[in-house]
Coordinates of C-alpha atoms in Angstrom, one line a residue:
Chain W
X1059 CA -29.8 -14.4 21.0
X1060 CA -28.1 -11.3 19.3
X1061 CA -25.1 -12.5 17.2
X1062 CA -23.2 -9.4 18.8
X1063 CA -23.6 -11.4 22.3
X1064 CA -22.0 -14.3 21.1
X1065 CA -18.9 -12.3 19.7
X1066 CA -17.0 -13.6 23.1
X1067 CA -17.8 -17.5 23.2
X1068 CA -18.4 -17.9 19.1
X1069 CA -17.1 -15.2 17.5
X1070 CA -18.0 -13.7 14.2
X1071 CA -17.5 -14.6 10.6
X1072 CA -17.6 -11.3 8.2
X1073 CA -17.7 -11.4 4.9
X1074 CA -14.8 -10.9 2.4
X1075 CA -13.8 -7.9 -0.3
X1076 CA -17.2 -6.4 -1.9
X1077 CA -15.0 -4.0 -4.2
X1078 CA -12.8 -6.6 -5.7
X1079 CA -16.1 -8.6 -6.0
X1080 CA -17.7 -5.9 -8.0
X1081 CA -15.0 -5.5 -10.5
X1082 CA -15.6 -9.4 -11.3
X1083 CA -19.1 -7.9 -12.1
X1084 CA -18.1 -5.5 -14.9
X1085 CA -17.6 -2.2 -12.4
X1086 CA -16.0 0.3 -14.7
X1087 CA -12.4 1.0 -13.8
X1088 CA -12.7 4.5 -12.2
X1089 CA -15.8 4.2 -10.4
X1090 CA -16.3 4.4 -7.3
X1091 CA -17.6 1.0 -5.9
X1092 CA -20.7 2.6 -3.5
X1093 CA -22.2 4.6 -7.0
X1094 CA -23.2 1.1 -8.0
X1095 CA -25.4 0.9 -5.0
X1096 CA -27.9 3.2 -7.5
X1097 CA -26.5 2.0 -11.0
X1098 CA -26.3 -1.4 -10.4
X1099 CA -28.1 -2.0 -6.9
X1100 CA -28.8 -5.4 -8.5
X1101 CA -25.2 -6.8 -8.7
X1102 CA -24.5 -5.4 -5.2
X1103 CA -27.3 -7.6 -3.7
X1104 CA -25.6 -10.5 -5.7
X1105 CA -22.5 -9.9 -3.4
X1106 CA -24.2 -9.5 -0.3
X1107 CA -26.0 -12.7 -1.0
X1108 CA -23.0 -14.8 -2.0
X1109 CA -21.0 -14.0 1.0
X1110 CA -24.5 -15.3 3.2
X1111 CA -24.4 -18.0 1.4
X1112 CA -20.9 -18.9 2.3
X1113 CA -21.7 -18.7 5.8
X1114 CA -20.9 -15.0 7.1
X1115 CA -22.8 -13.9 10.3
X1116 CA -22.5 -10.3 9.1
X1117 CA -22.0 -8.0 6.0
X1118 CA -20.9 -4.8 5.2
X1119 CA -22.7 -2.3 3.3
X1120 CA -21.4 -0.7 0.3
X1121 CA -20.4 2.5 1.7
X1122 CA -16.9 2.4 2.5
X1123 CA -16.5 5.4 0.3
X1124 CA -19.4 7.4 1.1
X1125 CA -18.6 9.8 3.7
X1126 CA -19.3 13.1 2.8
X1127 CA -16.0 13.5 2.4
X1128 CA -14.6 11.1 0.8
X1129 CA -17.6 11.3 -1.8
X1130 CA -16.9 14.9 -2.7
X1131 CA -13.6 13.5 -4.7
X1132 CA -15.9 11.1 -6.9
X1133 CA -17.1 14.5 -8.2
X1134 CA -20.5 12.4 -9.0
X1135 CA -24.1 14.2 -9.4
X1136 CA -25.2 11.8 -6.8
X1137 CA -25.2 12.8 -3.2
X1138 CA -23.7 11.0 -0.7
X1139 CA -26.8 10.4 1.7
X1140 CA -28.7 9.0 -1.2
X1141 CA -26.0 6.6 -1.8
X1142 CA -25.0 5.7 2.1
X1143 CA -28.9 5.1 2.3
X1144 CA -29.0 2.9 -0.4
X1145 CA -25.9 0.9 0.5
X1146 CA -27.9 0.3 3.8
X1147 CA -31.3 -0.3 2.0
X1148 CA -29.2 -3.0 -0.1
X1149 CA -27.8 -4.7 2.6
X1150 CA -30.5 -5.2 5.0
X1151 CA -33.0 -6.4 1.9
X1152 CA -30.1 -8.8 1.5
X1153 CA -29.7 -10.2 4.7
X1154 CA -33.6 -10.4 5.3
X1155 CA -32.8 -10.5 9.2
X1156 CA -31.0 -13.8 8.4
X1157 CA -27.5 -11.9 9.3
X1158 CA -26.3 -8.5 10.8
X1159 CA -25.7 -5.8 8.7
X1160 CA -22.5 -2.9 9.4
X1161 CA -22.4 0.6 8.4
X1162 CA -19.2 0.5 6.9
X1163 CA -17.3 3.8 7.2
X1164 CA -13.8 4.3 5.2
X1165 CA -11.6 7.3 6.2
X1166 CA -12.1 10.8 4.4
X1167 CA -8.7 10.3 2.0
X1168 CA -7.7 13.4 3.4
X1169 CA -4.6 14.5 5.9
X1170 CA -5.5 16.0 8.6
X1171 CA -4.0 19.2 9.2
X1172 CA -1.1 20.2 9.3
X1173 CA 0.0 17.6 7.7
X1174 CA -2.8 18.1 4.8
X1175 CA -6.2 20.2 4.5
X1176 CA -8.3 18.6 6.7
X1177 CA -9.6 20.2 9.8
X1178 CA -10.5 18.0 12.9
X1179 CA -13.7 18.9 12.8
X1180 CA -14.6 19.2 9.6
X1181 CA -13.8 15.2 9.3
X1182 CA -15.8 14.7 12.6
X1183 CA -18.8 15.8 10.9
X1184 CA -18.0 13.8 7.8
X1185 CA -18.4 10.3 9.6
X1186 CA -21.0 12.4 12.2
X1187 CA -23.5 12.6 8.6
X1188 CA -23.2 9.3 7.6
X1189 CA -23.1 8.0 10.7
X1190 CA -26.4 9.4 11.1
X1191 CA -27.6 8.0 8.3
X1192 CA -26.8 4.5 8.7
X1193 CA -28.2 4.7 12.4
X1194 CA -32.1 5.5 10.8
X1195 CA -31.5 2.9 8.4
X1196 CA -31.1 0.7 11.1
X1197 CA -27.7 -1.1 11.1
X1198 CA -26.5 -3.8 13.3
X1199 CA -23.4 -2.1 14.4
X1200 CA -20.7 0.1 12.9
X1201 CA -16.8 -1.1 11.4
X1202 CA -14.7 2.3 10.4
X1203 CA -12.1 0.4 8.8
X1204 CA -9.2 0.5 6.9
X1205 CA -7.8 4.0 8.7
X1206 CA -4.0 4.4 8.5
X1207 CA -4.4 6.8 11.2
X1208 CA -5.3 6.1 14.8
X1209 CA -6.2 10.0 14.9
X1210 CA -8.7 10.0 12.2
X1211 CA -10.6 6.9 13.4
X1212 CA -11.0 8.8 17.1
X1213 CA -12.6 11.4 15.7
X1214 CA -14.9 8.4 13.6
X1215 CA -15.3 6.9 17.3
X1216 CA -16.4 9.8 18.2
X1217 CA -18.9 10.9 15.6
X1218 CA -20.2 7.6 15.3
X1219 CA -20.8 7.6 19.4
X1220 CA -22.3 10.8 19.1
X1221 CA -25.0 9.4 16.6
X1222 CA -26.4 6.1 17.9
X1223 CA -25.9 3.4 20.9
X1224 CA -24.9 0.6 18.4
X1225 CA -21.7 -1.1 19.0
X1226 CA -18.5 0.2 16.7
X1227 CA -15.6 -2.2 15.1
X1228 CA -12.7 -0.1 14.7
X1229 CA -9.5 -1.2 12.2
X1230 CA -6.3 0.2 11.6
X1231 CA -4.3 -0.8 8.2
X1232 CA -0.9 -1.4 9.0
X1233 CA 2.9 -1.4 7.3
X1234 CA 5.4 -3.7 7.8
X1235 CA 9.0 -1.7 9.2
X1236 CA 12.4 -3.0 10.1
X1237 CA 11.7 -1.9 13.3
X1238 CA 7.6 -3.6 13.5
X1239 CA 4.3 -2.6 12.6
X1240 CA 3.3 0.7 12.1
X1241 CA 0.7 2.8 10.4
X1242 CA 2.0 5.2 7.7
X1243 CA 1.5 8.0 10.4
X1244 CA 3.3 5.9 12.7
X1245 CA 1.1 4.5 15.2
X1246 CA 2.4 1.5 17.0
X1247 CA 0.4 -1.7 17.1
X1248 CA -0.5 -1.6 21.3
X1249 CA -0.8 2.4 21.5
X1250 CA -3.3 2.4 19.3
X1251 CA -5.4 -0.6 20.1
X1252 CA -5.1 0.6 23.9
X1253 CA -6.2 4.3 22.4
X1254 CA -8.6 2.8 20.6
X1255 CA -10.5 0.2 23.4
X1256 CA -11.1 3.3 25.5
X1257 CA -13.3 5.0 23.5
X1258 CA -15.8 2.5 24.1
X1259 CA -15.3 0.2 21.1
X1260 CA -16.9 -3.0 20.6
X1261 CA -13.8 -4.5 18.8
X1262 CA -10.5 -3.3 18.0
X1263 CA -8.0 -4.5 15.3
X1264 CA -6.5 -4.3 11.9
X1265 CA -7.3 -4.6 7.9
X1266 CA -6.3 -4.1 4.5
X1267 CA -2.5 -3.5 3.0
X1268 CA -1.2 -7.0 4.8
X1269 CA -2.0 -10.3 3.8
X1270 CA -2.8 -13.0 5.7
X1271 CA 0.5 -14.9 6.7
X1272 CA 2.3 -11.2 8.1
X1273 CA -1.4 -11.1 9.3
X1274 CA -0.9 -13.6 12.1
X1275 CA 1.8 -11.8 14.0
X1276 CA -0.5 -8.4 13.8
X1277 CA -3.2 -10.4 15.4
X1278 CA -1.0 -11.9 17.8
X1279 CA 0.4 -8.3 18.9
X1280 CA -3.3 -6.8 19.0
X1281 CA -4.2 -9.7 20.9
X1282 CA -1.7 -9.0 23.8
X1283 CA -2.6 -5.8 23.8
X1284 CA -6.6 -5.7 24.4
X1285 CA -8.7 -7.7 26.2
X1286 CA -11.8 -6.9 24.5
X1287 CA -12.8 -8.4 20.9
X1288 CA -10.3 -8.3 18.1
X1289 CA -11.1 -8.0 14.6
X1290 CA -8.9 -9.2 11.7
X1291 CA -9.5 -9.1 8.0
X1292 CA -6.4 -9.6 5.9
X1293 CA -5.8 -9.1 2.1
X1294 CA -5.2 -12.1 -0.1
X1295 CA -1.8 -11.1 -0.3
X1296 CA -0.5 -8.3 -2.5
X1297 CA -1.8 -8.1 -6.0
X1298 CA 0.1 -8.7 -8.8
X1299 CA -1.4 -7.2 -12.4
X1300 CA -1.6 -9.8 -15.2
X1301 CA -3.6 -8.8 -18.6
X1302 CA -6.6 -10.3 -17.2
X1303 CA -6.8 -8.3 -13.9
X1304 CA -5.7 -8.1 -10.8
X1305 CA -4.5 -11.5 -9.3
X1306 CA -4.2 -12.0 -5.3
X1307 CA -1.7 -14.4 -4.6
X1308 CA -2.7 -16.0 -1.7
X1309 CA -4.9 -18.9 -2.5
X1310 CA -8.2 -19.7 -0.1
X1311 CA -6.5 -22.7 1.4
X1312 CA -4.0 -20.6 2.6
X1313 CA -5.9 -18.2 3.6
X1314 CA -8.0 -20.1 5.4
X1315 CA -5.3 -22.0 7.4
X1316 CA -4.3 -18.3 8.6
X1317 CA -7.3 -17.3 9.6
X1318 CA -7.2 -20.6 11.8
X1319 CA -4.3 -19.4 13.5
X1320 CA -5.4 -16.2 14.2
X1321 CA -8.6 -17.7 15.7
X1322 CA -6.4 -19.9 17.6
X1323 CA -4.7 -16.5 18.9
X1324 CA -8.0 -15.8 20.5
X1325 CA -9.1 -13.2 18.0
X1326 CA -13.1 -13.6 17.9
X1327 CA -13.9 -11.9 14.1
X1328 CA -12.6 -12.4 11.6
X1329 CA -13.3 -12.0 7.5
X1330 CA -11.4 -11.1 4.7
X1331 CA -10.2 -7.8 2.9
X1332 CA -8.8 -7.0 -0.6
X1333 CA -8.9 -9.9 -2.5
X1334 CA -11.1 -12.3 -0.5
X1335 CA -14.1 -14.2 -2.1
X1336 CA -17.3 -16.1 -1.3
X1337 CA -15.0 -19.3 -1.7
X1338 CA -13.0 -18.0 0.7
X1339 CA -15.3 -17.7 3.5
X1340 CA -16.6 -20.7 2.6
X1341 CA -13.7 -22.2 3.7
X1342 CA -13.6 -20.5 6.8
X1343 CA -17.3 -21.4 7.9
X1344 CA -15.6 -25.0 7.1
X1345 CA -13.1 -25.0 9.5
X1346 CA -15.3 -23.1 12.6
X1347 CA -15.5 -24.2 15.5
Chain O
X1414 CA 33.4 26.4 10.3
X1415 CA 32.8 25.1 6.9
X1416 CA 32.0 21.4 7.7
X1417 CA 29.9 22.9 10.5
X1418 CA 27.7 24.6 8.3
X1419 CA 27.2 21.2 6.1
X1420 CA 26.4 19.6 9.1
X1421 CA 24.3 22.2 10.5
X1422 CA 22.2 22.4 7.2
X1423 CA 21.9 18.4 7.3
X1424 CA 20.2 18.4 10.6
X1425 CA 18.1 21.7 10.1
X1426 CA 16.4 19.6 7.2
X1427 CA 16.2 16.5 9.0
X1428 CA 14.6 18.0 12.2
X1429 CA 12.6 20.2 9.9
X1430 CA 13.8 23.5 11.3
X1431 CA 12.8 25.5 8.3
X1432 CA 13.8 28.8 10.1
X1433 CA 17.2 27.5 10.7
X1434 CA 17.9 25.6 7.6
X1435 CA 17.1 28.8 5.5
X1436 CA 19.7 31.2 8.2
X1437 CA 22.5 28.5 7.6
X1438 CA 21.9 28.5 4.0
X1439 CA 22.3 31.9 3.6
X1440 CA 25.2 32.3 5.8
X1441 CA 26.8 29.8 4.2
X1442 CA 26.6 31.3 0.6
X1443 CA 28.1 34.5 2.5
X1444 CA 31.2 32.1 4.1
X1445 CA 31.7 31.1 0.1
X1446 CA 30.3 27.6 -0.4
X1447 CA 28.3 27.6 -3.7
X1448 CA 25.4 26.5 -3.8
X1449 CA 25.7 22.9 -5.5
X1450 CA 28.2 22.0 -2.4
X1451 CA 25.5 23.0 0.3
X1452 CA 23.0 20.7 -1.9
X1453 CA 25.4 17.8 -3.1
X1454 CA 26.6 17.1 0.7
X1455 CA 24.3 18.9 2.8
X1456 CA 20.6 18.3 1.5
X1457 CA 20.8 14.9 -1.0
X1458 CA 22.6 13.0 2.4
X1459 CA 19.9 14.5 4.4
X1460 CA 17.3 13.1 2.0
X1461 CA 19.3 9.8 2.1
X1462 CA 19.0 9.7 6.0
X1463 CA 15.3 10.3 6.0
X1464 CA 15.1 7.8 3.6
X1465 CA 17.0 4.6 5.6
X1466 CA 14.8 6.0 9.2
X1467 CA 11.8 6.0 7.0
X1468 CA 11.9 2.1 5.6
X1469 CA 14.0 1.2 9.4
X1470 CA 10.1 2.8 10.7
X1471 CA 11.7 5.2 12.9
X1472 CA 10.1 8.1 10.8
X1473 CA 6.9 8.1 9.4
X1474 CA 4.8 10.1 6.5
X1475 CA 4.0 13.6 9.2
X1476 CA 8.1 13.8 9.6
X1477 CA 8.9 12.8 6.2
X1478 CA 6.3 15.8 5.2
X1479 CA 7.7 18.4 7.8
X1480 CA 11.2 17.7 6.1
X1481 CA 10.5 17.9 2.6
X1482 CA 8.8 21.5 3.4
X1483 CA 12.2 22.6 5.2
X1484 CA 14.2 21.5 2.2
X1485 CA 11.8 23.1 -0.3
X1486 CA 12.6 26.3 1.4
X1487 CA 16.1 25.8 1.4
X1488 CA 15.8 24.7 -2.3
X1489 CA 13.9 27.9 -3.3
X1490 CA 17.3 30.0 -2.7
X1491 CA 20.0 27.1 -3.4
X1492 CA 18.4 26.4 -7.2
X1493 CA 18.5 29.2 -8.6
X1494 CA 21.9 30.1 -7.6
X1495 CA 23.1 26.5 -9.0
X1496 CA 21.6 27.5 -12.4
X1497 CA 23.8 30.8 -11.9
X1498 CA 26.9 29.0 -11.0
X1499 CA 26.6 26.1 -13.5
X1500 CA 25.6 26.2 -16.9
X1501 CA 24.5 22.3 -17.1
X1502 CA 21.8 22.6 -14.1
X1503 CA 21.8 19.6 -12.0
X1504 CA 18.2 19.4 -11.1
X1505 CA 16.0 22.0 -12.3
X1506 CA 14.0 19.3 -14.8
X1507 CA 10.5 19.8 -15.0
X1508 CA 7.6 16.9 -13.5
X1509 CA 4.6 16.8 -13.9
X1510 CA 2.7 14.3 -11.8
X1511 CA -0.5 13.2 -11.0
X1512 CA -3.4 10.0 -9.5
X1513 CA -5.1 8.8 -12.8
X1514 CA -8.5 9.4 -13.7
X1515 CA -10.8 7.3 -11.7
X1516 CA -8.7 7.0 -8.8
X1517 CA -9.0 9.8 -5.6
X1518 CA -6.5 8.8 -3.8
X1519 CA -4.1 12.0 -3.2
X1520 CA -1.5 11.3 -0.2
X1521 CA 1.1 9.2 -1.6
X1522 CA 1.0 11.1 -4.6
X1523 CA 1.1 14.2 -2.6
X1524 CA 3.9 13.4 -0.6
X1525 CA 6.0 12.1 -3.8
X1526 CA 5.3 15.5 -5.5
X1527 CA 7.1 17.2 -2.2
X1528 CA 10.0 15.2 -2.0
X1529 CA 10.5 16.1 -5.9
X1530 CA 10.1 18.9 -5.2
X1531 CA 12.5 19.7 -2.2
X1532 CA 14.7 18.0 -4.6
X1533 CA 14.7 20.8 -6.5
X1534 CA 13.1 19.8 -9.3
X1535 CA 9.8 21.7 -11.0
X1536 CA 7.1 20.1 -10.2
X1537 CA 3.2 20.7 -11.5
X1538 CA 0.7 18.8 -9.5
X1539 CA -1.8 18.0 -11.2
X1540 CA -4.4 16.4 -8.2
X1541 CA -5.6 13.1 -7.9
X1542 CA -8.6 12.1 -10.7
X1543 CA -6.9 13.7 -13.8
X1544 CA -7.8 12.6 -17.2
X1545 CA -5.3 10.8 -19.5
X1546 CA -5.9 14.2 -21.7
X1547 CA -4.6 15.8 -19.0
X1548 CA -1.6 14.6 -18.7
X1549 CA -0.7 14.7 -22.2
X1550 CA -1.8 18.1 -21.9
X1551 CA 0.2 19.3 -19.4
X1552 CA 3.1 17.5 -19.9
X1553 CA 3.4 19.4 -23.6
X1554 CA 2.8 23.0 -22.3
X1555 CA 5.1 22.6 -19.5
X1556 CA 7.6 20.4 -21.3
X1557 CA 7.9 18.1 -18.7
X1558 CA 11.1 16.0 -18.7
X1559 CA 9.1 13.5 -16.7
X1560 CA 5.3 12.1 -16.0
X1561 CA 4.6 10.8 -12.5
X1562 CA 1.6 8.5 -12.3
X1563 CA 0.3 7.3 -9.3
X1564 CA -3.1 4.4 -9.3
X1565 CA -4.0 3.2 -6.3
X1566 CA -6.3 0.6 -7.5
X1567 CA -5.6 -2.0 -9.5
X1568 CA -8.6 -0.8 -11.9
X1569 CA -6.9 2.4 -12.4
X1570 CA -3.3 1.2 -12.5
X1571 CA -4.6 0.7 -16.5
X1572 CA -4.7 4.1 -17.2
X1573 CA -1.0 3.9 -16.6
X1574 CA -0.4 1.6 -19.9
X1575 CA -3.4 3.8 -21.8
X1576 CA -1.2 7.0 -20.9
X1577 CA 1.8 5.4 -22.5
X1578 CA 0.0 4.5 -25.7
X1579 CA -1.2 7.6 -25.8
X1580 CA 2.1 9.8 -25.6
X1581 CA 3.3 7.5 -28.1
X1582 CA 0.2 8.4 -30.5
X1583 CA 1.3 11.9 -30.3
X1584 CA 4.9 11.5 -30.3
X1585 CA 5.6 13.1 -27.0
X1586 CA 7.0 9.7 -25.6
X1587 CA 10.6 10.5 -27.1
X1588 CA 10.5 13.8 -25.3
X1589 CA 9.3 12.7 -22.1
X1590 CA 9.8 10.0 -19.5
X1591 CA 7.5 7.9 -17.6
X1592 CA 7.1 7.1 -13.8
X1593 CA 4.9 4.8 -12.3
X1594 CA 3.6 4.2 -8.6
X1595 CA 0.8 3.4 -6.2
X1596 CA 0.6 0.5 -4.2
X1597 CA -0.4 -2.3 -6.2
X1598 CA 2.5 -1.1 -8.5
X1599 CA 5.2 -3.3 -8.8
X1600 CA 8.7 -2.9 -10.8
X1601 CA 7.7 -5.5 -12.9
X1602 CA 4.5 -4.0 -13.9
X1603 CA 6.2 -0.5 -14.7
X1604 CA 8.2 -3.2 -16.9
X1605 CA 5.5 -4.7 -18.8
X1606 CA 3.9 -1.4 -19.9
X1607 CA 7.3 0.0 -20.8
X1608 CA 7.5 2.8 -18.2
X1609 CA 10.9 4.3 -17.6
X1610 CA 10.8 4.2 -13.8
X1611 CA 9.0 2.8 -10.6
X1612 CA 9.4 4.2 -7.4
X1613 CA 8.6 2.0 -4.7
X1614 CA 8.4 5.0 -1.9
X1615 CA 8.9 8.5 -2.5
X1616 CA 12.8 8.1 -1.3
X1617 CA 13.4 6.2 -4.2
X1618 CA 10.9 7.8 -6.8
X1619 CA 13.3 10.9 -6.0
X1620 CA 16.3 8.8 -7.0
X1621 CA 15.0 7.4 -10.4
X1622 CA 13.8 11.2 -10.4
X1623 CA 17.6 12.4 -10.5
X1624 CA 19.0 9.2 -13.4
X1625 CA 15.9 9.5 -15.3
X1626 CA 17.0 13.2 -15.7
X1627 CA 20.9 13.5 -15.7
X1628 CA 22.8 15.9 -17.9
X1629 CA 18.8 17.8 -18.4
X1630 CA 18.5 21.3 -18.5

C-alpha cells in the first residue's frame, strides 16, 4: 500500500536536518548546502542513507535552496535545474524504493512586493520551474517548507498544483509574540492553516525557528484548526555557538518525548528540522506506535 | 497647536502616512519647532511604539517596513536642518551594514538598514553575500562610525569574528564600531568575539545604534 495512504491511521516519520548534517561533513561555511548535490553527491547520499536507516518513511531532497530564485543569490556557475535534478537523482538512488522521496521547495528569500522586489508572478514561476522538475524526476510528493509567509507558499501551492497531481506538504515557520504565534508577516496560526487546507493540500503545518517544547502548543493550535494531516518538524532548540560549532540545545530524549506529545495531539507526520540527527529519529521510530 | 503637531507627526509615522507626516513636518518648522524637538518627541517615541506593538505581535515586519519609509521621509528634511541648528549632530553617524559572505539571506538585514536609517543615520547597504574585504573596504571610504553584520547561519555567523580580526590587522577597529545580528546570534556570542553591540530585532539594533554613536559627528 502507498505510505501516503497510511498518513491517516499510521502516520509518517520524516527525516531530520540534511543541512546541519552536511556541515558535520566538512560543507564549507558559505556554501550553499544543495551545490553539494554535484560536489559532493557522495556525502549527500550518506545523509539520505543514515536517516533510512534510523527508520524514516520519507526523505527530502537536497533542494531546499534551489529554486530559481533563491539559487540566483548563490551567484554559482551551476544552474539550478542541474542541481534540483541531482538533488532528486540523489535521493531516489538513496531510497531504492525502500522509502518516499519529497521535492523539497524553500521560499525564494525575497519580499514580495511592496514590501520587497519580488513580483507575484515572478515567484510563481520560480517554484512553477522546479516544481516541474522534481515532477519528471519522479518524486513522491512535495513539502514547501519553512515559508514565513502564508502568501508566498499560495503562490508555491499553486505552482506546484499547476505542475503535477502528486500530493503537497505545506509548512509555515513561526515566531513566538506576547500576544501568540505568528509569522514574521503576521499570519495567525488558524488563518493560515485554514488558507492553506483549501488549496488542496495534502498536509498542513509548521517548521523551523521553534524548538520542540514551544513546538507542542503550535501543533496543538494547528491541530484544532484542520482536519486534514498535520505536519510538524521542530528545531533542536535554538543554537548556541561554541568554538567547535553550532550546538542545539535540545537533546534527542527530549526531543523525542515532544514529538510524543505532539503525536498524541493527533498530528500524523512528524520529523525534525534544524538541528535534528539520525539519532534523533532513531528515537522516534522507538517510541512509534 | 504645538502638542498637536507632535502628536500628529507621532501618528503619521506610526500609521505610515508618508504624505501627511512630511505636510506636518513642514508646517511644523513654519509654527517654530526646530527640528531636533519634532525628532526627540515626535519620531524616536514613535519608533519606541512600533517597537513594544512589534515584540506584543500586534505589528509585524510589512508595518514595521511601511513605517520606517514614512519616517525616512520625514528624516530626509528634519536631518539636515538638526545639523543646521546644532553644531554636535545627534544622529547623522555613518553605517555601513551588510549579510556576510556566504550567507543570502537579505530581509532582516534589510529591514535593520531601514530603521537606521529612518533614524536618521547614513546608512550604506552593502547586500547580502559581501566579502570580509568588503566591509573593510567600505567601511574606510565611507568612514563608517559603525559595521552592521548580519549571519543567518551558524556557518557564516564566523565571518563575524574573521571581520573583527581583520579590522584589527589594519587598525580600523579603533575607528570603527562593531554590530552583530542574525538569528542564531546571541548577546553572548557578540561577547565572545568582542563586538561592540547586538541587536536582538531591528528596534533595538536602532538603540545600540544611537549609544554606540553619542556625542559623533
Amino acid at each position: 500500500m502507498n505510505l501516503l495512504d497510511r498518513i491517516p491511521d499510521q502516520g509518517l516519520l520524516l527525516d531530520g536536518a540534511l543541512g546541519t548534517e552536511l556541515q558535520r561533513k566538512r560543507l564549507p561555511a558559505g556554501t550553499g548546502p544543495d551545490l553539494w548535490n554535484l560536489e559532493n553527491p557522495q556525502a549527500v547520499k550518506e545523509v539520505h542513507a543514515s536517516y533510512i536507516e534510523a527508520g524514516s518513511d520519507a526523505i527530502s531532497a537536497n533542494t531546499f535552496g534551489s529554486n530559481p530564485l533563491r539559487f540566483a543569490a548563490h551567484k554559482s556557475n551551476e544552474s539550478w535545474e542541474t542541481v534540483t535534478r541531482q538533488g532528486i537523482v540523489l535521493a531516489k538512488e538513496a531510497a531504492s524504493n525502500r522509502v518516499l522521496v519529497a521535492g523539497d521547495i524553500g521560499p525564494s528569500g525575497l519580499l514580495l512586493a511592496p514590501m520587497g522586489p519580488a513580483m507575484p508572478e515572478e515567484v510563481e514561476r520560480s517554484f512553477a520551474a522546479q516544481a516541474r522538475v522534481m515532477d519528471e524526476e519522479g518524486v513522491d510528493f512535495f513539502i514547501a517548507e519553512t515559508f514565513f509567509s502564508l502568501q508566498e507558499i499560495l503562490l508555491a501551492a499553486r505552482a506546484i498544483r499547476s505542475m503535477s497531481e502528486r500530493p503537497v506538504f505545506l509548512s509555515l515557520t513561526f515566531e513566538k509574540k506576547r500576544r501568540g504565534y505568528f509569522t514574521i508577516m503576521g499570519d495567525s496560526i488558524a488563518d493560515a492553516m485554514k488558507a492553506m487546507a483549501e488549496t488542496g493540500a495534502t498536509a498542513v503545518g509548521a517548521n523551523c525557528s521553534l524548538g520542540s517544547t514551544e513546538m507542542v502548543e503550535v501543533a496543538r493550535e494547528i491541530r484544532q484548526a484542520v482536519s486534514i494531516p498535520v505536519i510538524i518538524q521542530p528545531n533542536a532548540g535554538l543554537p548556541t555557538m561554541t568554538p567547535g560549532g553550532a550546538v542545539y540545545p535540545e537533546d534527542v530524549e527530549t526531543f523525542a518525548a515532544n514529538i510524543l506529545r505532539i503525536r498524541q495531539l493527533g498530528v500524523e507526520i512528524v520529523g525534525g528540522c534544524c538541528g535534528t540527527r539520525p539519532e534523533t529519529i532513531a528515537a522516534i521510530r522507538a517510541q512509534w506506535k | 497647536m504645538q502638542e498637536d503637531i507632535l502628536i500628529r507627526l507621532n501618528e503619521a509615522i506610526r500609521v505610515a502616512d508618508t504624505k501627511s507626516g512630511m505636510e506636518i513636518v513642514e508646517r511644523g518648522l513654519m509654527e517654530g519647532f526646530c527640528a531636533a524637538d519634532l525628532v526627540n518627541r515626535a519620531c524616536i517615541p514613535a519608533m519606541q511604539q512600533l517597537g513594544d506593538l512589534w515584540e506584543e505581535g500586534e505589528i509585524f515586519l510589512p508595518e514595521l517596513m511601511l513605517s520606517a519609509e514614512t519616517m525616512k521621509a520625514v528624516m530626509a528634511i528634519l536631518t539636515p536642518k538638526m545639523a543646521a541648528e546644532q553644531k554636535e549632530r545627534t544622529t547623522c553617524a555613518r553605517i555601513v551594514i551588510g549579510t556576510v559572505q556566504g550567507d543570502i539571506h537579505d530581509i532582516g538585514k534589510s529591514l535593520v538598514a531601514a530603521m537606521l536609517e529612518a533614524a536618521g543615520f547614513q546608512v550604506r547597504d552593502l547586500g547580502a553575500d559581501v566579502p570580509l574585504e568588503k566591509f573593510c573596504e567600505e567601511a574606510a571610504a565611507f568612514q563608517a562610525h559603525i559595521v552592521c553584520l548580519s549571519a543567518l547561519l551558524t556557518t557564516t555567523m564566523m565571518g563575524q569574528k574573521t571581520l573583527i580580526d581583520m579590522l584589527a590587522q589594519r587598525e580600523l577597529r579603533k575607528k570603527v564600531k562593531v554590530m552583530v545580528g542574525g538569528a542564531p546570534v546571541s548577546r553572548r556570542w557578540a561577547e565572545e568575539i568582542g563586538a561592540d553591540g547586538y541587536g536582538e530585532n531591528a528596534i533595538e539594533a536602532v538603540r545600540v545604534a544611537r549609544q554606540l554613536t553619542q556625542g559623533k559627528a
